[in-house]
mmCIF file of C-alpha atoms in Angstrom:
data_model
loop_
_atom_site.group_PDB
_atom_site.id
_atom_site.type_symbol
_atom_site.label_atom_id
_atom_site.label_comp_id
_atom_site.label_asym_id
_atom_site.label_seq_id
_atom_site.Cartn_x
_atom_site.Cartn_y
_atom_site.Cartn_z
ATOM 1 C CA UNK A 1459 0.000 0.000 0.000
ATOM 2 C CA UNK A 1460 1.266 3.501 -0.718
ATOM 3 C CA UNK A 1461 4.950 3.563 -1.623
ATOM 4 C CA UNK A 1462 5.325 -0.196 -2.011
ATOM 5 C CA UNK A 1463 1.994 -0.949 -3.710
ATOM 6 C CA UNK A 1464 0.448 2.148 -5.310
ATOM 7 C CA UNK A 1465 -3.340 2.079 -5.480
ATOM 8 C CA UNK A 1466 -5.524 4.030 -7.896
ATOM 9 C CA UNK A 1467 -8.939 5.096 -6.686
ATOM 10 C CA UNK A 1468 -11.576 6.293 -9.152
ATOM 11 C CA UNK A 1469 -14.531 8.245 -7.841
ATOM 12 C CA UNK A 1470 -18.071 7.262 -8.733
ATOM 13 C CA UNK A 1471 -18.536 10.746 -10.204
ATOM 14 C CA UNK A 1472 -15.767 10.107 -12.730
ATOM 15 C CA UNK A 1473 -17.266 6.800 -13.806
ATOM 16 C CA UNK A 1474 -20.659 8.453 -14.307
ATOM 17 C CA UNK A 1475 -19.581 11.689 -16.021
ATOM 18 C CA UNK A 1476 -16.522 10.825 -18.106
ATOM 19 C CA UNK A 1477 -16.832 8.906 -21.353
ATOM 20 C CA UNK A 1478 -14.699 5.836 -22.073
ATOM 21 C CA UNK A 1479 -11.859 7.720 -23.796
ATOM 22 C CA UNK A 1480 -11.684 10.341 -21.046
ATOM 23 C CA UNK A 1481 -11.637 7.699 -18.320
ATOM 24 C CA UNK A 1482 -8.877 5.816 -20.168
ATOM 25 C CA UNK A 1483 -6.870 9.038 -20.426
ATOM 26 C CA UNK A 1484 -7.263 9.755 -16.705
ATOM 27 C CA UNK A 1485 -6.252 6.213 -15.768
ATOM 28 C CA UNK A 1486 -3.308 6.356 -18.182
ATOM 29 C CA UNK A 1487 -2.242 9.634 -16.577
ATOM 30 C CA UNK A 1488 -2.327 8.118 -13.098
ATOM 31 C CA UNK A 1489 -0.504 4.989 -14.298
ATOM 32 C CA UNK A 1490 2.150 7.273 -15.789
ATOM 33 C CA UNK A 1491 2.719 8.648 -12.274
ATOM 34 C CA UNK A 1492 3.205 5.072 -11.062
ATOM 35 C CA UNK A 1493 5.549 4.219 -13.953
ATOM 36 C CA UNK A 1494 7.667 7.312 -13.270
ATOM 37 C CA UNK A 1495 7.747 6.559 -9.507
ATOM 38 C CA UNK A 1496 6.342 10.036 -8.888
ATOM 39 C CA UNK A 1497 4.839 9.036 -5.554
ATOM 40 C CA UNK A 1498 8.336 8.373 -4.163
ATOM 41 C CA UNK A 1499 9.761 11.528 -5.737
ATOM 42 C CA UNK A 1500 6.864 13.482 -4.242
ATOM 43 C CA UNK A 1501 7.549 12.016 -0.800
ATOM 44 C CA UNK A 1502 11.214 13.078 -0.936
ATOM 45 C CA UNK A 1503 10.268 16.512 -2.297
ATOM 46 C CA UNK A 1504 7.768 16.961 0.545
ATOM 47 C CA UNK A 1505 10.469 16.113 3.084
ATOM 48 C CA UNK A 1506 12.814 18.686 1.548
ATOM 49 C CA UNK A 1507 10.051 21.305 1.321
ATOM 50 C CA UNK A 1508 8.968 20.801 4.911
ATOM 51 C CA UNK A 1509 12.542 20.651 6.215
ATOM 52 C CA UNK A 1510 13.357 24.001 4.626
ATOM 53 C CA UNK A 1511 9.957 25.657 5.129
ATOM 54 C CA UNK A 1512 11.660 28.890 6.176
ATOM 55 C CA UNK A 1513 13.242 29.366 2.730
ATOM 56 C CA UNK A 1514 10.698 30.769 0.234
ATOM 57 C CA UNK A 1515 12.461 29.438 -2.901
ATOM 58 C CA UNK A 1516 12.030 25.861 -1.685
ATOM 59 C CA UNK A 1517 8.242 26.144 -1.857
ATOM 60 C CA UNK A 1518 8.453 27.618 -5.366
ATOM 61 C CA UNK A 1519 10.765 24.791 -6.449
ATOM 62 C CA UNK A 1520 8.354 22.230 -5.006
ATOM 63 C CA UNK A 1521 5.425 23.756 -6.899
ATOM 64 C CA UNK A 1522 7.498 23.796 -10.102
ATOM 65 C CA UNK A 1523 8.367 20.134 -9.590
ATOM 66 C CA UNK A 1524 4.654 19.339 -9.163
ATOM 67 C CA UNK A 1525 3.831 21.114 -12.418
ATOM 68 C CA UNK A 1526 6.670 19.369 -14.266
ATOM 69 C CA UNK A 1527 5.480 15.969 -13.034
ATOM 70 C CA UNK A 1528 1.988 16.640 -14.346
ATOM 71 C CA UNK A 1529 3.295 17.830 -17.718
ATOM 72 C CA UNK A 1530 5.522 14.770 -18.063
ATOM 73 C CA UNK A 1531 2.582 12.465 -17.338
ATOM 74 C CA UNK A 1532 0.427 14.387 -19.825
ATOM 75 C CA UNK A 1533 3.128 13.778 -22.442
ATOM 76 C CA UNK A 1534 3.206 10.060 -21.630
ATOM 77 C CA UNK A 1535 -0.579 9.844 -21.964
ATOM 78 C CA UNK A 1536 -0.424 11.608 -25.322
ATOM 79 C CA UNK A 1537 2.243 9.160 -26.512
ATOM 80 C CA UNK A 1538 0.363 6.096 -25.219
ATOM 81 C CA UNK A 1539 -3.201 6.925 -26.236
ATOM 82 C CA UNK A 1540 -2.634 9.413 -29.088
ATOM 83 C CA UNK A 1541 -5.712 11.249 -27.756
ATOM 84 C CA UNK A 1542 -4.664 14.482 -26.050
ATOM 85 C CA UNK A 1543 -8.187 15.867 -26.507
ATOM 86 C CA UNK A 1544 -9.615 13.130 -24.271
ATOM 87 C CA UNK A 1545 -7.299 14.101 -21.417
ATOM 88 C CA UNK A 1546 -7.957 17.818 -21.961
ATOM 89 C CA UNK A 1547 -11.704 17.171 -21.900
ATOM 90 C CA UNK A 1548 -11.444 15.062 -18.747
ATOM 91 C CA UNK A 1549 -9.347 17.710 -16.991
ATOM 92 C CA UNK A 1550 -11.899 20.369 -17.916
ATOM 93 C CA UNK A 1551 -14.841 18.307 -16.653
ATOM 94 C CA UNK A 1552 -13.107 17.429 -13.392
ATOM 95 C CA UNK A 1553 -12.065 21.052 -12.796
ATOM 96 C CA UNK A 1554 -15.601 22.329 -13.429
ATOM 97 C CA UNK A 1555 -16.997 19.701 -11.073
ATOM 98 C CA UNK A 1556 -14.444 20.503 -8.380
ATOM 99 C CA UNK A 1557 -15.062 24.253 -8.501
ATOM 100 C CA UNK A 1558 -18.850 23.831 -8.404
ATOM 101 C CA UNK A 1559 -18.892 21.352 -5.516
ATOM 102 C CA UNK A 1560 -18.301 22.680 -1.984
ATOM 103 C CA UNK A 1561 -15.989 22.206 -0.167
ATOM 104 C CA UNK A 1562 -13.644 22.430 -3.108
ATOM 105 C CA UNK A 1563 -10.340 23.256 -1.418
ATOM 106 C CA UNK A 1564 -9.090 19.678 -0.929
ATOM 107 C CA UNK A 1565 -10.286 18.530 -4.331
ATOM 108 C CA UNK A 1566 -8.715 21.580 -5.999
ATOM 109 C CA UNK A 1567 -5.329 20.661 -4.556
ATOM 110 C CA UNK A 1568 -5.646 17.268 -6.215
ATOM 111 C CA UNK A 1569 -6.467 18.795 -9.605
ATOM 112 C CA UNK A 1570 -4.067 21.751 -9.377
ATOM 113 C CA UNK A 1571 -4.296 25.499 -9.664
ATOM 114 C CA UNK A 1572 -6.465 27.111 -12.298
ATOM 115 C CA UNK A 1573 -3.457 28.709 -14.007
ATOM 116 C CA UNK A 1574 -1.544 25.421 -14.063
ATOM 117 C CA UNK A 1575 -4.566 23.523 -15.327
ATOM 118 C CA UNK A 1576 -5.245 26.072 -18.064
ATOM 119 C CA UNK A 1577 -1.636 25.753 -19.206
ATOM 120 C CA UNK A 1578 -1.892 21.954 -19.266
ATOM 121 C CA UNK A 1579 -5.116 22.045 -21.289
ATOM 122 C CA UNK A 1580 -3.762 24.620 -23.766
ATOM 123 C CA UNK A 1581 -0.623 22.523 -24.134
ATOM 124 C CA UNK A 1582 -2.653 19.373 -24.805
ATOM 125 C CA UNK A 1583 -4.828 21.163 -27.361
ATOM 126 C CA UNK A 1584 -2.113 22.954 -29.319
ATOM 127 C CA UNK A 1585 1.257 21.259 -28.981
ATOM 128 C CA UNK A 1586 2.677 19.492 -31.988
ATOM 129 C CA UNK A 1587 5.198 16.658 -31.491
ATOM 130 C CA UNK A 1588 8.112 18.961 -32.437
ATOM 131 C CA UNK A 1589 7.017 21.571 -29.915
ATOM 132 C CA UNK A 1590 6.560 18.874 -27.267
ATOM 133 C CA UNK A 1591 10.090 17.571 -27.925
ATOM 134 C CA UNK A 1592 11.475 21.096 -27.595
ATOM 135 C CA UNK A 1593 9.531 21.521 -24.345
ATOM 136 C CA UNK A 1594 10.904 18.200 -23.059
ATOM 137 C CA UNK A 1595 14.460 19.387 -23.695
ATOM 138 C CA UNK A 1596 13.726 22.631 -21.888
ATOM 139 C CA UNK A 1597 12.097 20.733 -19.020
ATOM 140 C CA UNK A 1598 15.167 18.521 -18.729
ATOM 141 C CA UNK A 1599 17.368 21.606 -18.428
ATOM 142 C CA UNK A 1600 14.998 23.043 -15.835
ATOM 143 C CA UNK A 1601 15.196 19.842 -13.809
ATOM 144 C CA UNK A 1602 18.984 19.898 -13.913
ATOM 145 C CA UNK A 1603 18.913 23.525 -12.775
ATOM 146 C CA UNK A 1604 16.458 22.663 -10.016
ATOM 147 C CA UNK A 1605 18.636 19.794 -8.787
ATOM 148 C CA UNK A 1606 21.793 21.928 -8.807
ATOM 149 C CA UNK A 1607 19.949 24.714 -6.979
ATOM 150 C CA UNK A 1608 18.678 22.310 -4.335
ATOM 151 C CA UNK A 1609 22.162 20.871 -3.753
ATOM 152 C CA UNK A 1610 23.607 24.380 -3.548
ATOM 153 C CA UNK A 1611 20.887 25.490 -1.144
ATOM 154 C CA UNK A 1612 21.291 22.467 1.102
ATOM 155 C CA UNK A 1613 25.075 22.876 0.999
ATOM 156 C CA UNK A 1614 24.904 26.558 1.977
ATOM 157 C CA UNK A 1615 22.524 25.905 4.844
ATOM 158 C CA UNK A 1616 24.671 22.989 6.016
ATOM 159 C CA UNK A 1617 27.825 25.102 5.812
ATOM 160 C CA UNK A 1618 26.282 27.919 7.849
ATOM 161 C CA UNK A 1619 24.959 25.443 10.374
ATOM 162 C CA UNK A 1620 28.365 23.804 10.799
ATOM 163 C CA UNK A 1621 30.072 27.185 11.168
ATOM 164 C CA UNK A 1622 27.603 28.152 13.878
ATOM 165 C CA UNK A 1623 27.858 24.762 15.563
ATOM 166 C CA UNK A 1624 31.634 24.841 15.802
ATOM 167 C CA UNK A 1625 31.755 28.615 16.258
ATOM 168 C CA UNK A 1626 34.253 28.929 13.434
ATOM 169 C CA UNK A 1627 32.680 32.053 12.081
ATOM 170 C CA UNK A 1628 32.755 34.927 14.575
ATOM 171 C CA UNK A 1629 30.408 37.133 12.497
ATOM 172 C CA UNK A 1630 27.623 34.513 12.440
ATOM 173 C CA UNK A 1631 26.031 35.451 15.807
ATOM 174 C CA UNK A 1632 25.998 39.157 14.907
ATOM 175 C CA UNK A 1633 24.233 38.485 11.605
ATOM 176 C CA UNK A 1634 21.365 36.430 12.975
ATOM 177 C CA UNK A 1635 20.982 37.483 16.622
#
């Protein structure tokens, strides 16, 4: 269960309101998360985000990682099913349902922000394979930049912590106290 045995749960609403192609696209999207081991990556990212909650860039990096994961799974669904319109339609229906049904806050976090969802839908509706390949290359570079930034950030915080711990840096107390 969870990390060792991922489980997909489909709501009754989805079964009733999505057609066969849309439901297949949604399931393919969720299976893409499983294939990419996104649940484990998300767990590690949550640990990093919560450990460095006091650093605003960490939250922004976490949100960017979430968006990149969704885009990568959208690309996998498009490659597997060759029906990007089905996924775009399903996302639209689910978003409309979530925003009309109170309380929507928890459900909205599962679907994503309106801006992020609009971008995903526009991307599914308009992207040609060449554009998607170019976006994948750019996303790869972004991920490398994100990883380097995270290592740098963790290294800087660790360095400052060690300097304070061993009192090797006489200015440190005057800067922060």
